[in-house]
mmCIF file of C-alpha atoms in Angstrom:
data_model
loop_
_atom_site.group_PDB
_atom_site.id
_atom_site.type_symbol
_atom_site.label_atom_id
_atom_site.label_comp_id
_atom_site.label_asym_id
_atom_site.label_seq_id
_atom_site.Cartn_x
_atom_site.Cartn_y
_atom_site.Cartn_z
ATOM 1 C CA SER J 1 18.841 21.297 -74.429
ATOM 2 C CA GLU J 2 15.463 22.112 -72.883
ATOM 3 C CA ALA J 3 13.683 21.670 -76.239
ATOM 4 C CA GLN J 4 15.196 18.213 -76.719
ATOM 5 C CA LEU J 5 14.229 17.201 -73.201
ATOM 6 C CA LEU J 6 10.666 18.431 -73.772
ATOM 7 C CA ALA J 7 10.416 16.523 -77.082
ATOM 8 C CA HIS J 8 11.731 13.397 -75.352
ATOM 9 C CA VAL J 9 9.177 13.681 -72.530
ATOM 10 C CA LYS J 10 6.345 14.306 -75.012
ATOM 11 C CA SER J 11 7.289 11.180 -76.950
ATOM 12 C CA TYR J 12 6.641 9.144 -73.783
ATOM 13 C CA ILE J 13 3.490 11.051 -72.864
ATOM 14 C CA PRO J 14 1.700 11.858 -76.132
ATOM 15 C CA SER J 15 -1.483 12.966 -74.354
ATOM 16 C CA ALA J 16 0.307 15.543 -72.186
ATOM 17 C CA PRO J 17 -1.552 18.858 -72.007
ATOM 18 C CA SER J 18 -0.119 21.605 -74.225
ATOM 19 C CA SER J 19 0.444 23.719 -71.095
ATOM 20 C CA TRP J 20 3.305 21.385 -70.187
ATOM 21 C CA SER J 21 5.373 22.983 -72.936
ATOM 22 C CA CYS J 22 5.093 26.439 -71.286
ATOM 23 C CA GLY J 23 8.021 25.898 -68.954
ATOM 24 C CA PRO J 24 8.149 26.242 -65.177
ATOM 25 C CA ARG J 25 5.107 27.624 -63.399
ATOM 26 C CA GLN J 26 5.223 30.611 -61.128
ATOM 27 C CA VAL J 27 4.498 29.993 -57.474
ATOM 28 C CA VAL J 28 1.028 31.225 -56.611
ATOM 29 C CA GLN J 29 0.559 32.464 -53.067
ATOM 30 C CA VAL J 30 -2.425 30.895 -51.334
ATOM 31 C CA PRO J 31 -4.800 33.633 -50.179
ATOM 32 C CA SER J 32 -4.548 34.272 -46.452
ATOM 33 C CA GLU J 33 -8.282 33.798 -45.935
ATOM 34 C CA GLY J 34 -8.239 30.282 -47.399
ATOM 35 C CA ILE J 35 -11.610 28.572 -47.749
ATOM 36 C CA GLN J 36 -14.489 27.924 -45.409
ATOM 37 C CA LEU J 37 -16.853 25.072 -46.116
ATOM 38 C CA THR J 38 -20.026 24.851 -44.022
ATOM 39 C CA TRP J 39 -22.107 21.715 -44.439
ATOM 40 C CA GLN J 40 -25.560 21.118 -43.018
ATOM 41 C CA VAL J 41 -25.737 17.340 -42.457
ATOM 42 C CA PRO J 42 -29.331 16.048 -42.513
ATOM 43 C CA VAL J 43 -29.907 13.853 -39.446
ATOM 44 C CA SER J 44 -32.292 11.693 -41.509
ATOM 45 C CA GLU J 45 -29.460 10.878 -43.974
ATOM 46 C CA LEU J 46 -27.130 10.074 -41.078
ATOM 47 C CA LYS J 47 -29.704 7.719 -39.539
ATOM 48 C CA ALA J 48 -30.169 5.942 -42.885
ATOM 49 C CA ALA J 49 -26.388 5.591 -43.381
ATOM 50 C CA VAL J 50 -25.964 4.143 -39.867
ATOM 51 C CA MET J 51 -28.726 1.620 -40.552
ATOM 52 C CA ARG J 52 -27.184 0.631 -43.930
ATOM 53 C CA SER J 53 -23.751 0.246 -42.322
ATOM 54 C CA HIS J 54 -25.197 -1.935 -39.568
ATOM 55 C CA GLU J 55 -27.086 -4.121 -42.064
ATOM 56 C CA THR J 56 -24.233 -4.502 -44.562
ATOM 57 C CA LYS J 57 -21.283 -4.344 -42.109
ATOM 58 C CA ARG J 58 -19.663 -1.941 -44.601
ATOM 59 C CA VAL J 59 -18.678 1.714 -44.538
ATOM 60 C CA GLN J 60 -21.384 4.139 -45.673
ATOM 61 C CA TYR J 61 -20.528 7.674 -46.762
ATOM 62 C CA ILE J 62 -22.349 10.995 -46.850
ATOM 63 C CA SER J 63 -20.415 13.800 -48.567
ATOM 64 C CA SER J 64 -20.709 17.557 -48.875
ATOM 65 C CA ASN J 65 -20.324 19.445 -52.114
ATOM 66 C CA ALA J 66 -16.777 20.504 -52.930
ATOM 67 C CA SER J 67 -15.417 23.917 -51.957
ATOM 68 C CA PRO J 68 -13.897 26.416 -54.361
ATOM 69 C CA PRO J 69 -10.306 25.339 -55.101
ATOM 70 C CA LEU J 70 -7.520 26.181 -52.673
ATOM 71 C CA ALA J 71 -3.944 25.343 -53.681
ATOM 72 C CA GLY J 72 -5.319 23.556 -56.746
ATOM 73 C CA LEU J 73 -7.495 21.222 -54.674
ATOM 74 C CA ASP J 74 -11.216 20.888 -54.065
ATOM 75 C CA TRP J 75 -12.018 20.352 -50.391
ATOM 76 C CA ARG J 76 -15.052 18.542 -49.013
ATOM 77 C CA LEU J 77 -16.390 17.093 -45.809
ATOM 78 C CA GLU J 78 -17.506 13.536 -45.327
ATOM 79 C CA VAL J 79 -19.359 11.522 -42.718
ATOM 80 C CA GLN J 80 -18.311 7.887 -42.498
ATOM 81 C CA CYS J 81 -20.520 5.362 -40.760
ATOM 82 C CA ARG J 82 -18.173 2.457 -40.156
ATOM 83 C CA TYR J 83 -19.104 -0.911 -38.707
ATOM 84 C CA ASP J 84 -16.460 -1.772 -36.102
ATOM 85 C CA VAL J 85 -16.175 -5.548 -35.762
ATOM 86 C CA GLU J 86 -14.468 -5.404 -32.353
ATOM 87 C CA ALA J 87 -17.052 -2.999 -30.925
ATOM 88 C CA THR J 88 -19.846 -4.834 -32.807
ATOM 89 C CA GLY J 89 -21.500 -1.614 -33.845
ATOM 90 C CA VAL J 90 -21.423 1.439 -36.060
ATOM 91 C CA GLN J 91 -19.231 4.429 -35.258
ATOM 92 C CA ILE J 92 -19.634 7.829 -36.916
ATOM 93 C CA GLY J 93 -16.585 9.805 -38.047
ATOM 94 C CA ILE J 94 -16.187 13.216 -39.668
ATOM 95 C CA TYR J 95 -13.453 13.596 -42.270
ATOM 96 C CA ARG J 96 -11.934 16.265 -44.497
ATOM 97 C CA ALA J 97 -10.914 15.259 -47.994
ATOM 98 C CA ALA J 98 -9.004 16.919 -50.815
ATOM 99 C CA SER J 99 -9.038 16.061 -54.489
ATOM 100 C CA SER J 100 -7.665 17.547 -57.655
ATOM 101 C CA PRO J 101 -10.355 18.790 -60.071
ATOM 102 C CA SER J 102 -8.186 17.585 -62.945
ATOM 103 C CA GLY J 103 -7.971 14.061 -61.550
ATOM 104 C CA PHE J 104 -4.198 14.253 -61.059
ATOM 105 C CA LYS J 105 -2.843 13.233 -57.660
ATOM 106 C CA GLN J 106 -1.105 16.073 -55.872
ATOM 107 C CA ALA J 107 1.343 15.795 -53.029
ATOM 108 C CA ILE J 108 0.209 17.582 -49.890
ATOM 109 C CA LEU J 109 2.762 17.787 -47.139
ATOM 110 C CA SER J 110 0.435 19.419 -44.607
ATOM 111 C CA TYR J 111 -2.314 21.971 -44.251
ATOM 112 C CA ASP J 112 -3.501 24.359 -41.549
ATOM 113 C CA ASN J 113 -7.152 23.845 -40.750
ATOM 114 C CA ARG J 114 -9.920 24.136 -38.215
ATOM 115 C CA LEU J 115 -12.733 21.577 -38.012
ATOM 116 C CA GLN J 116 -15.842 22.470 -36.036
ATOM 117 C CA VAL J 117 -18.964 20.467 -35.172
ATOM 118 C CA PRO J 118 -20.919 22.832 -32.903
ATOM 119 C CA CYS J 119 -23.642 20.356 -31.851
ATOM 120 C CA CYS J 120 -21.073 18.281 -29.944
ATOM 121 C CA GLN J 121 -18.772 21.188 -28.992
ATOM 122 C CA PHE J 122 -15.979 19.864 -31.225
ATOM 123 C CA ASP J 123 -13.618 22.651 -32.293
ATOM 124 C CA ARG J 124 -10.067 21.766 -33.222
ATOM 125 C CA ALA J 125 -7.452 23.823 -35.039
ATOM 126 C CA SER J 126 -4.408 21.931 -36.228
ATOM 127 C CA THR J 127 -1.802 21.395 -38.852
ATOM 128 C CA SER J 128 -2.741 18.099 -40.434
ATOM 129 C CA ALA J 129 -0.941 15.792 -42.797
ATOM 130 C CA PRO J 130 -2.326 13.024 -44.970
ATOM 131 C CA HIS J 131 -1.654 9.462 -43.939
ATOM 132 C CA ALA J 132 -0.124 6.914 -46.283
ATOM 133 C CA GLY J 133 -3.504 5.252 -46.910
ATOM 134 C CA GLY J 134 -5.225 8.082 -48.734
ATOM 135 C CA GLU J 135 -6.474 11.614 -49.006
ATOM 136 C CA ARG J 136 -8.913 11.714 -46.045
ATOM 137 C CA TRP J 137 -8.111 13.028 -42.607
ATOM 138 C CA GLY J 138 -10.490 13.249 -39.713
ATOM 139 C CA ARG J 139 -11.973 12.096 -36.459
ATOM 140 C CA PRO J 140 -13.186 8.509 -36.316
ATOM 141 C CA ASN J 141 -15.977 8.012 -33.781
ATOM 142 C CA LEU J 142 -16.293 11.766 -33.295
ATOM 143 C CA PHE J 143 -19.439 11.472 -31.199
ATOM 144 C CA GLY J 144 -18.059 8.742 -28.899
ATOM 145 C CA LEU J 145 -20.889 6.349 -29.723
ATOM 146 C CA THR J 146 -21.057 2.766 -30.904
ATOM 147 C CA MET J 147 -24.520 1.974 -32.210
ATOM 148 C CA CYS J 148 -24.843 -1.774 -31.703
ATOM 149 C CA SER J 149 -28.326 -2.348 -33.126
ATOM 150 C CA GLY J 150 -28.580 0.185 -35.913
ATOM 151 C CA TRP J 151 -29.610 3.739 -35.056
ATOM 152 C CA ASP J 152 -29.602 4.234 -31.263
ATOM 153 C CA GLU J 153 -31.857 7.224 -30.653
ATOM 154 C CA ALA J 154 -31.457 7.067 -26.859
ATOM 155 C CA ALA J 155 -27.644 7.178 -27.025
ATOM 156 C CA TRP J 156 -27.773 10.005 -29.576
ATOM 157 C CA VAL J 157 -30.156 12.049 -27.400
ATOM 158 C CA ALA J 158 -28.069 11.342 -24.274
ATOM 159 C CA LYS J 159 -25.137 13.108 -26.017
ATOM 160 C CA GLY J 160 -27.368 16.159 -26.578
ATOM 161 C CA LEU J 161 -27.339 15.747 -30.358
ATOM 162 C CA PRO J 162 -30.209 16.799 -32.636
ATOM 163 C CA THR J 163 -32.761 14.090 -33.436
ATOM 164 C CA ASP J 164 -34.128 15.739 -36.575
ATOM 165 C CA GLY J 165 -33.290 18.565 -38.934
ATOM 166 C CA GLU J 166 -29.606 19.189 -39.565
ATOM 167 C CA PHE J 167 -26.333 19.780 -37.774
ATOM 168 C CA SER J 168 -23.412 21.894 -38.982
ATOM 169 C CA VAL J 169 -19.889 20.830 -39.821
ATOM 170 C CA VAL J 170 -17.462 23.652 -40.655
ATOM 171 C CA LEU J 171 -14.010 23.328 -42.222
ATOM 172 C CA ASN J 172 -11.594 26.232 -42.603
ATOM 173 C CA VAL J 173 -8.402 25.549 -44.554
ATOM 174 C CA THR J 174 -6.043 28.498 -44.371
ATOM 175 C CA LYS J 175 -2.789 27.235 -45.832
ATOM 176 C CA VAL J 176 -1.535 24.238 -47.781
ATOM 177 C CA HIS J 177 2.180 23.465 -47.377
#
């Protein structure tokens, strides 16, 4: 019976939340408007992260605050400054990440989204899917630069990117499959 099965499962998972005994959940339709997360990335923080990545030869992260939940997940944006050994320099990527507020891993098959970085005319709508390595999806080396000696102001300026203040990164997630 269902009660016996539930008692059996609870004996293996004594710390299971009481809500688990409520039976199957109803499917909740994701709102059609989804979420929009706009992040103003401080150029000064980006410069510092590039310098740290160059000095340590390790990935440095800058992250936005999380969005309101969509499909039970918090969404955020992340800049990764990654030292590329083959290119002998730091490359800057922009990523989208999803996490469960409760800490439980959730399976995401795919999600419809649009990622925009207006300062470099990047605007891409797609249906994305997580890769086997984790919960982040994005654009490595978004700006097409490899900074070989720390922060390269001349290369940054040559791409028409802002040298101070902030630049915007916008993520719209409209549906999680």
